mmCIF file of C-alpha atoms in Angstrom:
data_model
loop_
_atom_site.group_PDB
_atom_site.id
_atom_site.type_symbol
_atom_site.label_atom_id
_atom_site.label_comp_id
_atom_site.label_asym_id
_atom_site.label_seq_id
_atom_site.Cartn_x
_atom_site.Cartn_y
_atom_site.Cartn_z
ATOM 1 C CA ILE A 1 0.000 0.000 0.000
ATOM 2 C CA CYS A 2 2.809 2.406 0.899
ATOM 3 C CA GLN A 3 4.407 1.896 -2.490
ATOM 4 C CA LYS A 4 1.101 2.539 -4.275
ATOM 5 C CA VAL A 5 0.360 5.846 -2.548
ATOM 6 C CA CYS A 6 3.922 7.200 -2.300
ATOM 7 C CA PRO A 7 4.164 10.466 -4.289
ATOM 8 C CA PHE A 8 7.741 9.598 -5.292
ATOM 9 C CA ASN A 9 6.438 6.530 -7.111
ATOM 10 C CA ALA A 10 3.842 8.435 -9.172
ATOM 11 C CA LYS A 11 6.194 8.707 -12.165
ATOM 12 C CA ALA A 12 7.994 5.429 -11.623
ATOM 13 C CA PRO A 13 7.474 2.803 -14.323
ATOM 14 C CA GLN A 14 5.006 0.057 -13.393
ATOM 15 C CA ARG A 15 6.543 -3.381 -13.012
ATOM 16 C CA THR A 16 4.532 -6.551 -13.358
ATOM 17 C CA PRO A 17 5.176 -8.495 -11.285
ATOM 18 C CA PRO A 18 6.454 -6.058 -8.656
ATOM 19 C CA ALA A 19 10.178 -5.940 -7.994
ATOM 20 C CA PRO A 20 11.114 -8.771 -5.606
ATOM 21 C CA GLU A 21 12.656 -6.317 -3.145
ATOM 22 C CA LEU A 22 9.221 -4.672 -2.746
ATOM 23 C CA SER A 23 7.395 -7.923 -2.056
ATOM 24 C CA PRO A 24 6.147 -8.573 1.483
ATOM 25 C CA ARG A 25 8.742 -10.253 3.669
ATOM 26 C CA PRO A 26 7.508 -13.471 5.320
ATOM 27 C CA GLU A 27 9.125 -12.599 8.646
ATOM 28 C CA LEU A 28 6.992 -9.437 8.827
ATOM 29 C CA ALA A 29 3.743 -11.054 7.677
ATOM 30 C CA GLY A 30 2.153 -10.812 11.115
ATOM 31 C CA GLY A 31 3.354 -7.252 11.665
ATOM 32 C CA LEU A 32 6.216 -6.035 13.765
ATOM 33 C CA ASP A 33 6.574 -7.356 17.308
ATOM 34 C CA LEU A 34 6.498 -4.336 19.652
ATOM 35 C CA PHE A 35 8.306 -6.237 22.390
ATOM 36 C CA ALA A 36 11.131 -7.130 20.001
ATOM 37 C CA LEU A 37 11.300 -3.604 18.571
ATOM 38 C CA ALA A 38 11.679 -2.068 22.025
ATOM 39 C CA ARG A 39 14.602 -4.444 22.703
ATOM 40 C CA LEU A 40 16.188 -4.160 19.250
ATOM 41 C CA SER A 41 19.986 -4.252 19.231
ATOM 42 C CA ALA A 42 22.103 -2.483 16.636
ATOM 43 C CA SER A 43 22.798 -5.740 14.799
ATOM 44 C CA GLY A 44 19.146 -6.777 15.033
ATOM 45 C CA TYR A 45 18.162 -3.402 13.589
ATOM 46 C CA ARG A 46 20.532 -3.804 10.645
ATOM 47 C CA LYS A 47 19.154 -7.277 9.942
ATOM 48 C CA LEU A 48 15.534 -6.100 10.205
ATOM 49 C CA VAL A 49 15.877 -3.119 7.883
ATOM 50 C CA ARG A 50 18.249 -4.641 5.333
ATOM 51 C CA HIS A 51 16.815 -4.226 1.825
ATOM 52 C CA SER A 52 13.785 -2.427 3.242
ATOM 53 C CA SER A 53 12.405 1.090 3.249
ATOM 54 C CA LEU A 54 12.156 0.685 7.019
ATOM 55 C CA ARG A 55 15.824 1.679 7.189
ATOM 56 C CA ARG A 56 14.714 5.323 6.959
ATOM 57 C CA ALA A 57 13.818 5.043 10.656
ATOM 58 C CA SER A 58 16.787 4.717 12.978
ATOM 59 C CA ARG A 59 16.954 2.069 15.709
ATOM 60 C CA PRO A 60 16.154 4.639 18.420
ATOM 61 C CA MET A 61 13.180 5.894 16.405
ATOM 62 C CA LEU A 62 11.758 2.375 16.061
ATOM 63 C CA ALA A 63 12.359 1.631 19.745
ATOM 64 C CA ARG A 64 10.748 4.958 20.704
ATOM 65 C CA ASN A 65 7.664 4.155 18.633
ATOM 66 C CA ALA A 66 7.462 0.705 20.197
ATOM 67 C CA CYS A 67 7.599 2.302 23.666
ATOM 68 C CA VAL A 68 4.759 4.658 22.779
ATOM 69 C CA ALA A 69 2.643 1.804 21.428
ATOM 70 C CA LEU A 70 3.397 -0.332 24.493
ATOM 71 C CA GLY A 71 2.488 2.592 26.722
ATOM 72 C CA ASN A 72 -0.890 2.686 25.040
ATOM 73 C CA THR A 73 -1.608 -0.977 25.716
ATOM 74 C CA ALA A 74 -3.028 -2.532 28.847
ATOM 75 C CA ASP A 75 -0.686 -5.500 28.452
ATOM 76 C CA PRO A 76 1.161 -6.057 31.763
ATOM 77 C CA ARG A 77 3.975 -7.834 29.881
ATOM 78 C CA ALA A 78 4.980 -4.427 28.530
ATOM 79 C CA VAL A 79 6.283 -3.256 31.918
ATOM 80 C CA GLU A 80 9.361 -5.504 31.870
ATOM 81 C CA VAL A 81 10.218 -4.491 28.312
ATOM 82 C CA LEU A 82 9.680 -0.803 29.065
ATOM 83 C CA ALA A 83 11.835 -0.989 32.198
ATOM 84 C CA ALA A 84 14.654 -2.399 30.068
ATOM 85 C CA ALA A 85 14.095 0.270 27.389
ATOM 86 C CA ALA A 86 14.345 2.914 30.122
ATOM 87 C CA THR A 87 18.052 2.035 30.359
ATOM 88 C CA ASP A 88 18.686 2.278 26.590
ATOM 89 C CA LYS A 89 21.725 4.285 25.485
ATOM 90 C CA SER A 90 19.418 6.662 23.596
ATOM 91 C CA ALA A 91 17.801 9.441 25.639
ATOM 92 C CA LEU A 92 14.961 9.458 23.094
ATOM 93 C CA VAL A 93 14.140 5.833 23.942
ATOM 94 C CA ARG A 94 14.618 6.303 27.693
ATOM 95 C CA GLY A 95 12.307 9.321 27.767
ATOM 96 C CA HIS A 96 9.515 7.576 25.916
ATOM 97 C CA ALA A 97 9.960 4.422 27.982
ATOM 98 C CA ALA A 98 9.540 6.593 31.090
ATOM 99 C CA TRP A 99 6.358 8.080 29.673
ATOM 100 C CA ALA A 100 5.052 4.587 28.890
ATOM 101 C CA LEU A 101 5.935 3.313 32.365
ATOM 102 C CA GLY A 102 3.934 6.216 33.747
ATOM 103 C CA ARG A 103 0.973 5.151 31.621
ATOM 104 C CA HIS A 104 1.272 1.731 33.244
ATOM 105 C CA GLY A 105 1.374 3.350 36.697
ATOM 106 C CA GLN A 106 4.894 2.145 37.467
ATOM 107 C CA VAL A 107 5.869 4.956 39.843
ATOM 108 C CA SER A 108 8.346 2.848 41.851
ATOM 109 C CA ILE A 109 10.326 1.951 38.710
ATOM 110 C CA LEU A 110 10.306 5.592 37.623
ATOM 111 C CA GLU A 111 11.544 6.761 41.029
ATOM 112 C CA ARG A 112 14.461 4.296 40.842
ATOM 113 C CA LEU A 113 15.283 5.486 37.323
ATOM 114 C CA LEU A 114 15.288 9.107 38.449
ATOM 115 C CA GLU A 115 18.045 8.322 40.986
ATOM 116 C CA THR A 116 20.579 7.563 38.235
ATOM 117 C CA GLU A 117 19.315 9.438 35.160
ATOM 118 C CA THR A 118 21.448 12.435 34.170
ATOM 119 C CA ASP A 119 19.849 13.567 30.897
ATOM 120 C CA PRO A 120 17.599 16.618 31.505
ATOM 121 C CA TYR A 121 15.008 15.563 28.916
ATOM 122 C CA VAL A 122 14.673 12.076 30.377
ATOM 123 C CA ARG A 123 14.557 13.436 33.935
ATOM 124 C CA ASP A 124 11.706 15.753 32.880
ATOM 125 C CA GLU A 125 9.799 12.824 31.340
ATOM 126 C CA ILE A 126 10.298 10.707 34.452
ATOM 127 C CA THR A 127 9.137 13.553 36.678
ATOM 128 C CA ALA A 128 6.060 14.206 34.526
ATOM 129 C CA ALA A 129 5.207 10.489 34.362
ATOM 130 C CA THR A 130 5.574 10.178 38.128
ATOM 131 C CA ALA A 131 3.313 13.182 38.681
ATOM 132 C CA ALA A 132 0.584 11.813 36.400
ATOM 133 C CA PRO A 133 0.804 7.990 36.568
ATOM 134 C CA GLY A 134 -1.645 6.379 34.187
ATOM 135 C CA GLY A 135 -2.313 9.731 32.508
ATOM 136 C CA LEU A 136 -0.987 11.222 29.329
ATOM 137 C CA ALA A 137 1.675 13.312 31.074
ATOM 138 C CA ARG A 138 3.758 15.303 28.552
ATOM 139 C CA GLY A 139 5.444 12.847 26.228
ATOM 140 C CA GLY A 140 4.428 9.915 24.174
ATOM 141 C CA GLN A 141 4.207 11.471 20.757
ATOM 142 C CA ALA A 142 5.723 9.239 18.135
#
């Protein structure tokens, strides 16, 4: 669908059948696994996006989006994944994981994270999520 509606493809020659590199990949047939995306390593990212337009999104961007989606679920399994994401090397991921943990009402985890977090953005997200557990707080935009 993305290829059909992309404005950059409007003048591209039609290929029948479609180019093999644009065919659906079997490993993504069921959609992307949010739990796996939030935990994605650098090598896992490279493998996932190889020969794919998904490579336009960096690993931290994909992990951030997974954190936002997990924060919007009621799935209790997300808490463990989000707690791990809250220690990611990327402040972008840590901040959104903090927001998501707040949505899950995990104030005790957030308070522990605040003790060691040095990045001002992430500290602000933790503070906001702690002040409004279960609410929207400030972050969470993908």
